[in-house]
PDB file of C-alpha atoms in Angstrom:
ATOM      1  CA  MET A   4      17.028 -17.873 -32.912  1.00 45.00           C
ATOM      2  CA  ILE A   5      15.032 -20.990 -33.828  1.00 47.00           C
ATOM      3  CA  ALA A   6      13.277 -20.934 -37.187  1.00 50.00           C
ATOM      4  CA  ARG A   7       9.639 -21.858 -37.069  1.00 54.00           C
ATOM      5  CA  TYR A   8       7.120 -22.184 -39.891  1.00 60.00           C
ATOM      6  CA  GLY A   9       9.938 -22.416 -42.424  1.00 79.00           C
ATOM      7  CA  TYR A  10      10.960 -18.763 -42.015  1.00 90.00           C
ATOM      8  CA  LYS A  11      13.701 -17.236 -39.976  1.00 94.00           C
ATOM      9  CA  PRO A  12      12.909 -14.857 -37.165  1.00 96.00           C
ATOM     10  CA  ILE A  13      14.530 -11.406 -37.544  1.00 97.00           C
ATOM     11  CA  PHE A  14      13.476 -10.035 -34.197  1.00 98.00           C
ATOM     12  CA  GLN A  15      12.702 -11.741 -30.900  1.00 98.00           C
ATOM     13  CA  TYR A  16      11.668 -10.288 -27.552  1.00 98.00           C
ATOM     14  CA  LYS A  17      11.053 -12.324 -24.458  1.00 97.00           C
ATOM     15  CA  PHE A  18       9.577 -11.136 -21.203  1.00 96.00           C
ATOM     16  CA  ARG A  19       9.654 -13.408 -18.094  1.00 94.00           C
ATOM     17  CA  PRO A  20       8.362 -12.160 -14.774  1.00 92.00           C
ATOM     18  CA  PHE A  21       9.837 -13.481 -11.479  1.00 87.00           C
ATOM     19  CA  GLY A  22       7.926 -14.248  -8.382  1.00 72.00           C
ATOM     20  CA  GLN A  23       8.574 -12.372  -5.195  1.00 73.00           C
ATOM     21  CA  ASN A  24       9.948 -14.180  -2.147  1.00 68.00           C
ATOM     22  CA  GLY A  25      10.120 -17.514  -3.954  1.00 66.00           C
ATOM     23  CA  ASP A  26       6.441 -17.410  -5.028  1.00 72.00           C
ATOM     24  CA  LEU A  27       5.547 -18.270  -8.622  1.00 71.00           C
ATOM     25  CA  PRO A  28       4.767 -15.281 -10.782  1.00 74.00           C
ATOM     26  CA  ALA A  29       1.149 -14.612 -11.829  1.00 79.00           C
ATOM     27  CA  ASP A  30       2.019 -15.715 -15.446  1.00 88.00           C
ATOM     28  CA  GLY A  31       4.977 -16.943 -17.323  1.00 91.00           C
ATOM     29  CA  GLY A  32       5.392 -13.924 -19.591  1.00 95.00           C
ATOM     30  CA  PHE A  33       5.396 -13.802 -23.369  1.00 97.00           C
ATOM     31  CA  THR A  34       7.500 -14.011 -26.519  1.00 98.00           C
ATOM     32  CA  VAL A  35       7.202 -11.853 -29.647  1.00 98.00           C
ATOM     33  CA  LEU A  36       8.845 -13.123 -32.848  1.00 97.00           C
ATOM     34  CA  PHE A  37       8.957 -11.256 -36.119  1.00 97.00           C
ATOM     35  CA  TYR A  38       9.709 -13.436 -39.130  1.00 96.00           C
ATOM     36  CA  GLU A  39      11.190 -12.567 -42.434  1.00 94.00           C
ATOM     37  CA  ASN A  40       7.932 -13.272 -44.196  1.00 94.00           C
ATOM     38  CA  GLY A  41       6.168 -10.383 -42.193  1.00 96.00           C
ATOM     39  CA  ILE A  42       4.396 -12.588 -39.744  1.00 96.00           C
ATOM     40  CA  LEU A  43       4.508 -11.480 -36.123  1.00 97.00           C
ATOM     41  CA  SER A  44       3.944 -14.222 -33.507  1.00 97.00           C
ATOM     42  CA  PHE A  45       2.858 -13.567 -29.869  1.00 98.00           C
ATOM     43  CA  SER A  46       3.087 -16.502 -27.532  1.00 97.00           C
ATOM     44  CA  THR A  47       2.140 -16.651 -23.908  1.00 96.00           C
ATOM     45  CA  TYR A  48       3.251 -18.935 -21.050  1.00 95.00           C
ATOM     46  CA  ASP A  49       1.858 -20.108 -17.709  1.00 92.00           C
ATOM     47  CA  SER A  50       3.524 -19.430 -14.303  1.00 88.00           C
ATOM     48  CA  HIS A  51       5.603 -22.610 -14.801  1.00 87.00           C
ATOM     49  CA  GLY A  52       6.962 -21.364 -18.147  1.00 88.00           C
ATOM     50  CA  LEU A  53       4.870 -23.806 -20.249  1.00 92.00           C
ATOM     51  CA  PHE A  54       3.504 -22.681 -23.595  1.00 94.00           C
ATOM     52  CA  MET A  55      -0.201 -21.630 -23.451  1.00 94.00           C
ATOM     53  CA  ASP A  56      -1.201 -19.954 -26.674  1.00 95.00           C
ATOM     54  CA  GLU A  57       0.026 -18.243 -29.797  1.00 97.00           C
ATOM     55  CA  LEU A  58      -1.488 -15.621 -32.023  1.00 97.00           C
ATOM     56  CA  CYS A  59      -0.058 -14.301 -35.287  1.00 97.00           C
ATOM     57  CA  PHE A  60      -0.361 -11.047 -37.155  1.00 97.00           C
ATOM     58  CA  THR A  61       0.439 -10.230 -40.780  1.00 97.00           C
ATOM     59  CA  LEU A  62       2.462  -7.017 -41.203  1.00 97.00           C
ATOM     60  CA  PRO A  63       3.202  -5.325 -44.530  1.00 97.00           C
ATOM     61  CA  GLY A  64       6.622  -5.500 -46.196  1.00 93.00           C
ATOM     62  CA  ARG A  65       7.273  -1.834 -45.297  1.00 96.00           C
ATOM     63  CA  VAL A  66       7.715  -2.941 -41.665  1.00 96.00           C
ATOM     64  CA  MET A  67      10.572  -5.231 -42.546  1.00 93.00           C
ATOM     65  CA  GLN A  68      12.255  -2.613 -44.637  1.00 95.00           C
ATOM     66  CA  CYS A  69      12.065  -0.120 -41.857  1.00 97.00           C
ATOM     67  CA  PHE A  70      13.273  -2.756 -39.359  1.00 98.00           C
ATOM     68  CA  TYR A  71      16.372  -3.392 -41.411  1.00 97.00           C
ATOM     69  CA  GLY A  72      16.963   0.353 -41.512  1.00 97.00           C
ATOM     70  CA  LEU A  73      16.896   0.445 -37.757  1.00 98.00           C
ATOM     71  CA  LEU A  74      19.440  -2.385 -37.627  1.00 97.00           C
ATOM     72  CA  ARG A  75      21.750  -0.582 -40.016  1.00 97.00           C
ATOM     73  CA  ASN A  76      21.516   2.440 -37.702  1.00 97.00           C
ATOM     74  CA  ALA A  77      22.368   0.232 -34.697  1.00 97.00           C
ATOM     75  CA  SER A  78      25.324  -1.437 -36.322  1.00 96.00           C
ATOM     76  CA  SER A  79      27.784   0.944 -34.697  1.00 96.00           C
ATOM     77  CA  TRP A  80      26.988  -0.260 -31.162  1.00 96.00           C
ATOM     78  CA  LEU A  81      24.943  -3.537 -31.364  1.00 97.00           C
ATOM     79  CA  PRO A  82      27.864  -5.898 -32.184  1.00 96.00           C
ATOM     80  CA  SER A  83      29.722  -4.808 -29.110  1.00 96.00           C
ATOM     81  CA  THR A  84      26.685  -5.054 -26.727  1.00 97.00           C
ATOM     82  CA  PRO A  85      27.383  -7.591 -23.964  1.00 97.00           C
ATOM     83  CA  ASN A  86      25.123 -10.776 -24.077  1.00 97.00           C
ATOM     84  CA  HIS A  87      24.196 -10.177 -20.421  1.00 97.00           C
ATOM     85  CA  LEU A  88      23.298  -6.943 -18.774  1.00 96.00           C
ATOM     86  CA  GLN A  89      22.451  -6.791 -15.017  1.00 94.00           C
ATOM     87  CA  GLY A  90      21.200  -3.790 -13.137  1.00 90.00           C
ATOM     88  CA  GLN A  91      22.174  -2.988  -9.593  1.00 83.00           C
ATOM     89  CA  GLU A  92      18.679  -3.447  -8.145  1.00 81.00           C
ATOM     90  CA  GLU A  93      16.746  -6.796  -7.978  1.00 81.00           C
ATOM     91  CA  SER A  94      14.509  -7.078 -10.987  1.00 84.00           C
ATOM     92  CA  LEU A  95      10.951  -8.446 -11.021  1.00 86.00           C
ATOM     93  CA  TYR A  96      11.394  -9.534 -14.659  1.00 90.00           C
ATOM     94  CA  GLY A  97      13.976 -10.543 -17.182  1.00 93.00           C
ATOM     95  CA  SER A  98      14.052  -9.638 -20.927  1.00 96.00           C
ATOM     96  CA  SER A  99      15.822 -11.080 -23.824  1.00 98.00           C
ATOM     97  CA  PHE A 100      16.304  -9.227 -27.068  1.00 98.00           C
ATOM     98  CA  ALA A 101      17.510 -10.811 -30.364  1.00 98.00           C
ATOM     99  CA  PHE A 102      18.035  -8.981 -33.686  1.00 97.00           C
ATOM    100  CA  ASP A 103      18.810 -10.610 -37.007  1.00 96.00           C
ATOM    101  CA  GLY A 104      22.481 -11.504 -37.267  1.00 90.00           C
ATOM    102  CA  TYR A 105      23.326 -10.689 -33.560  1.00 95.00           C
ATOM    103  CA  ASP A 106      23.565 -12.883 -30.503  1.00 95.00           C
ATOM    104  CA  PRO A 107      20.622 -12.599 -28.093  1.00 97.00           C
ATOM    105  CA  ILE A 108      21.001 -10.092 -25.260  1.00 98.00           C
ATOM    106  CA  ARG A 109      19.616 -10.940 -21.744  1.00 97.00           C
ATOM    107  CA  VAL A 110      18.772  -8.036 -19.515  1.00 97.00           C
ATOM    108  CA  PHE A 111      17.893  -8.098 -15.807  1.00 95.00           C
ATOM    109  CA  GLY A 112      16.957  -4.827 -14.181  1.00 92.00           C
ATOM    110  CA  MET A 113      16.337  -2.740 -17.339  1.00 94.00           C
ATOM    111  CA  ASN A 114      14.820   0.125 -15.302  1.00 91.00           C
ATOM    112  CA  SER A 115      17.863   0.433 -12.966  1.00 92.00           C
ATOM    113  CA  LEU A 116      20.215   0.170 -15.962  1.00 95.00           C
ATOM    114  CA  LEU A 117      18.412   2.989 -17.733  1.00 93.00           C
ATOM    115  CA  CYS A 118      19.107   5.244 -14.654  1.00 92.00           C
ATOM    116  CA  GLU A 119      22.867   4.420 -14.449  1.00 92.00           C
ATOM    117  CA  PRO A 120      25.332   7.276 -15.147  1.00 88.00           C
ATOM    118  CA  CYS A 121      26.054   8.175 -18.709  1.00 79.00           C
ATOM    119  CA  GLY A 122      29.692   6.961 -18.459  1.00 85.00           C
ATOM    120  CA  SER A 123      28.699   3.417 -17.379  1.00 92.00           C
ATOM    121  CA  ALA A 124      28.873   0.639 -20.001  1.00 92.00           C
ATOM    122  CA  GLY A 125      25.653  -0.903 -18.674  1.00 93.00           C
ATOM    123  CA  GLY A 126      23.799   2.356 -18.907  1.00 93.00           C
ATOM    124  CA  PHE A 127      25.041   3.071 -22.350  1.00 95.00           C
ATOM    125  CA  PHE A 128      24.091  -0.216 -23.799  1.00 96.00           C
ATOM    126  CA  ALA A 129      20.731  -0.420 -21.976  1.00 96.00           C
ATOM    127  CA  ARG A 130      19.724   3.012 -23.225  1.00 96.00           C
ATOM    128  CA  HIS A 131      20.721   2.166 -26.804  1.00 97.00           C
ATOM    129  CA  LEU A 132      18.960  -1.180 -26.590  1.00 97.00           C
ATOM    130  CA  TYR A 133      15.796   0.398 -25.091  1.00 97.00           C
ATOM    131  CA  VAL A 134      15.694   3.019 -27.857  1.00 97.00           C
ATOM    132  CA  LEU A 135      15.996   0.325 -30.544  1.00 98.00           C
ATOM    133  CA  PHE A 136      13.255  -1.636 -28.848  1.00 98.00           C
ATOM    134  CA  GLU A 137      11.046   1.472 -28.768  1.00 98.00           C
ATOM    135  CA  ASP A 138      11.720   2.056 -32.413  1.00 98.00           C
ATOM    136  CA  VAL A 139      10.735  -1.425 -33.322  1.00 98.00           C
ATOM    137  CA  SER A 140       7.625  -1.096 -31.101  1.00 98.00           C
ATOM    138  CA  ASN A 141       6.723   2.101 -32.958  1.00 98.00           C
ATOM    139  CA  LEU A 142       6.901   0.249 -36.283  1.00 97.00           C
ATOM    140  CA  PHE A 143       4.415  -2.352 -34.919  1.00 98.00           C
ATOM    141  CA  ALA A 144       2.235   0.460 -33.385  1.00 98.00           C
ATOM    142  CA  GLU A 145       1.585   1.911 -36.851  1.00 97.00           C
ATOM    143  CA  TYR A 146      -0.438  -1.276 -37.560  1.00 97.00           C
ATOM    144  CA  GLY A 147      -2.245  -1.448 -34.239  1.00 98.00           C
ATOM    145  CA  ILE A 148       0.140  -3.587 -32.184  1.00 98.00           C
ATOM    146  CA  ASN A 149       1.335  -2.215 -28.876  1.00 98.00           C
ATOM    147  CA  MET A 150       4.490  -3.784 -27.430  1.00 98.00           C
ATOM    148  CA  THR A 151       6.208  -2.599 -24.249  1.00 97.00           C
ATOM    149  CA  LEU A 152       8.884  -4.219 -22.079  1.00 96.00           C
ATOM    150  CA  ASP A 153       6.206  -5.851 -19.959  1.00 94.00           C
ATOM    151  CA  GLY A 154       3.161  -5.995 -22.119  1.00 96.00           C
ATOM    152  CA  PHE A 155       1.624  -6.762 -25.510  1.00 98.00           C
ATOM    153  CA  SER A 156      -1.752  -5.845 -26.861  1.00 98.00           C
ATOM    154  CA  TRP A 157      -3.420  -5.010 -30.156  1.00 98.00           C
ATOM    155  CA  SER A 158      -6.235  -2.902 -31.598  1.00 97.00           C
ATOM    156  CA  ASN A 159      -9.037  -5.145 -33.041  1.00 95.00           C
ATOM    157  CA  ASP A 160     -10.170  -2.119 -35.083  1.00 96.00           C
ATOM    158  CA  ARG A 161      -6.768  -2.079 -36.860  1.00 96.00           C
ATOM    159  CA  ILE A 162      -5.398  -5.659 -36.955  1.00 97.00           C
ATOM    160  CA  HIS A 163      -6.742  -9.114 -36.633  1.00 96.00           C
ATOM    161  CA  PRO A 164      -4.854 -11.985 -35.128  1.00 97.00           C
ATOM    162  CA  PHE A 165      -4.970 -15.527 -36.460  1.00 96.00           C
ATOM    163  CA  ARG A 166      -3.690 -18.854 -35.440  1.00 92.00           C
ATOM    164  CA  LYS A 167      -0.924 -20.538 -37.450  1.00 78.00           C
ATOM    165  CA  ASN A 168      -3.186 -23.358 -38.533  1.00 70.00           C
ATOM    166  CA  GLN A 169      -5.504 -20.818 -40.113  1.00 60.00           C
ATOM    167  CA  MET A 170      -2.544 -19.410 -42.122  1.00 53.00           C
ATOM    168  CA  TYR A 171      -1.644 -22.840 -43.508  1.00 50.00           C
ATOM    169  CA  ALA A 172      -5.330 -23.806 -44.230  1.00 48.00           C
ATOM    170  CA  SER A 173      -5.724 -20.681 -46.431  1.00 47.00           C
ATOM    171  CA  THR A 174      -2.488 -20.835 -48.366  1.00 45.00           C
ATOM    172  CA  PRO A 175      -1.064 -23.717 -50.392  1.00 41.00           C
ATOM    173  CA  GLN A 176       1.991 -25.387 -48.857  1.00 38.00           C
ATOM    174  CA  GLN A 177       5.263 -25.047 -50.602  1.00 37.00           C
ATOM    175  CA  GLY A 178       7.553 -27.615 -49.054  1.00 35.00           C
ATOM    176  CA  ALA A 179       8.021 -28.569 -45.441  1.00 33.00           C
ATOM    177  CA  VAL A 180       7.231 -26.136 -42.686  1.00 29.00           C
TER     178      VAL A 180
END
């Protein structure tokens, strides 16, 4: 994972839709990054995959503590997860998951992988990965952020986004960012 803003990301999720029959998708998807300083970044892309916008959210330290607890619980299976999982059916989107200290995992056809038999390696890892993703999503949901495999939204009544330049304008800089 690439460090931005001087802090290391500890979680990354990317969603990229694919067009049907060679058409461009309606949009280029999104990326969610959770940094070690408690900042959550949500970036959107156009149908060509070019960056469009980024919003940030400040989450309390408790979220990071719980996140690392989830990673400790996943340490029995996460290191052996293949870096590429492919379902049997053609997928309309691809996902990429990255957790602190582990290589990114690309998944195509998550829905079909979740339905594979219990004895299949793809089904085993997809189900575990999906449950971990849901657990991380539930941490964010406690503070008004709703993240699903194909969507991201927030409750303006519970949390307020800001742009990174607002963050640096309100806090003194301590070294290069």
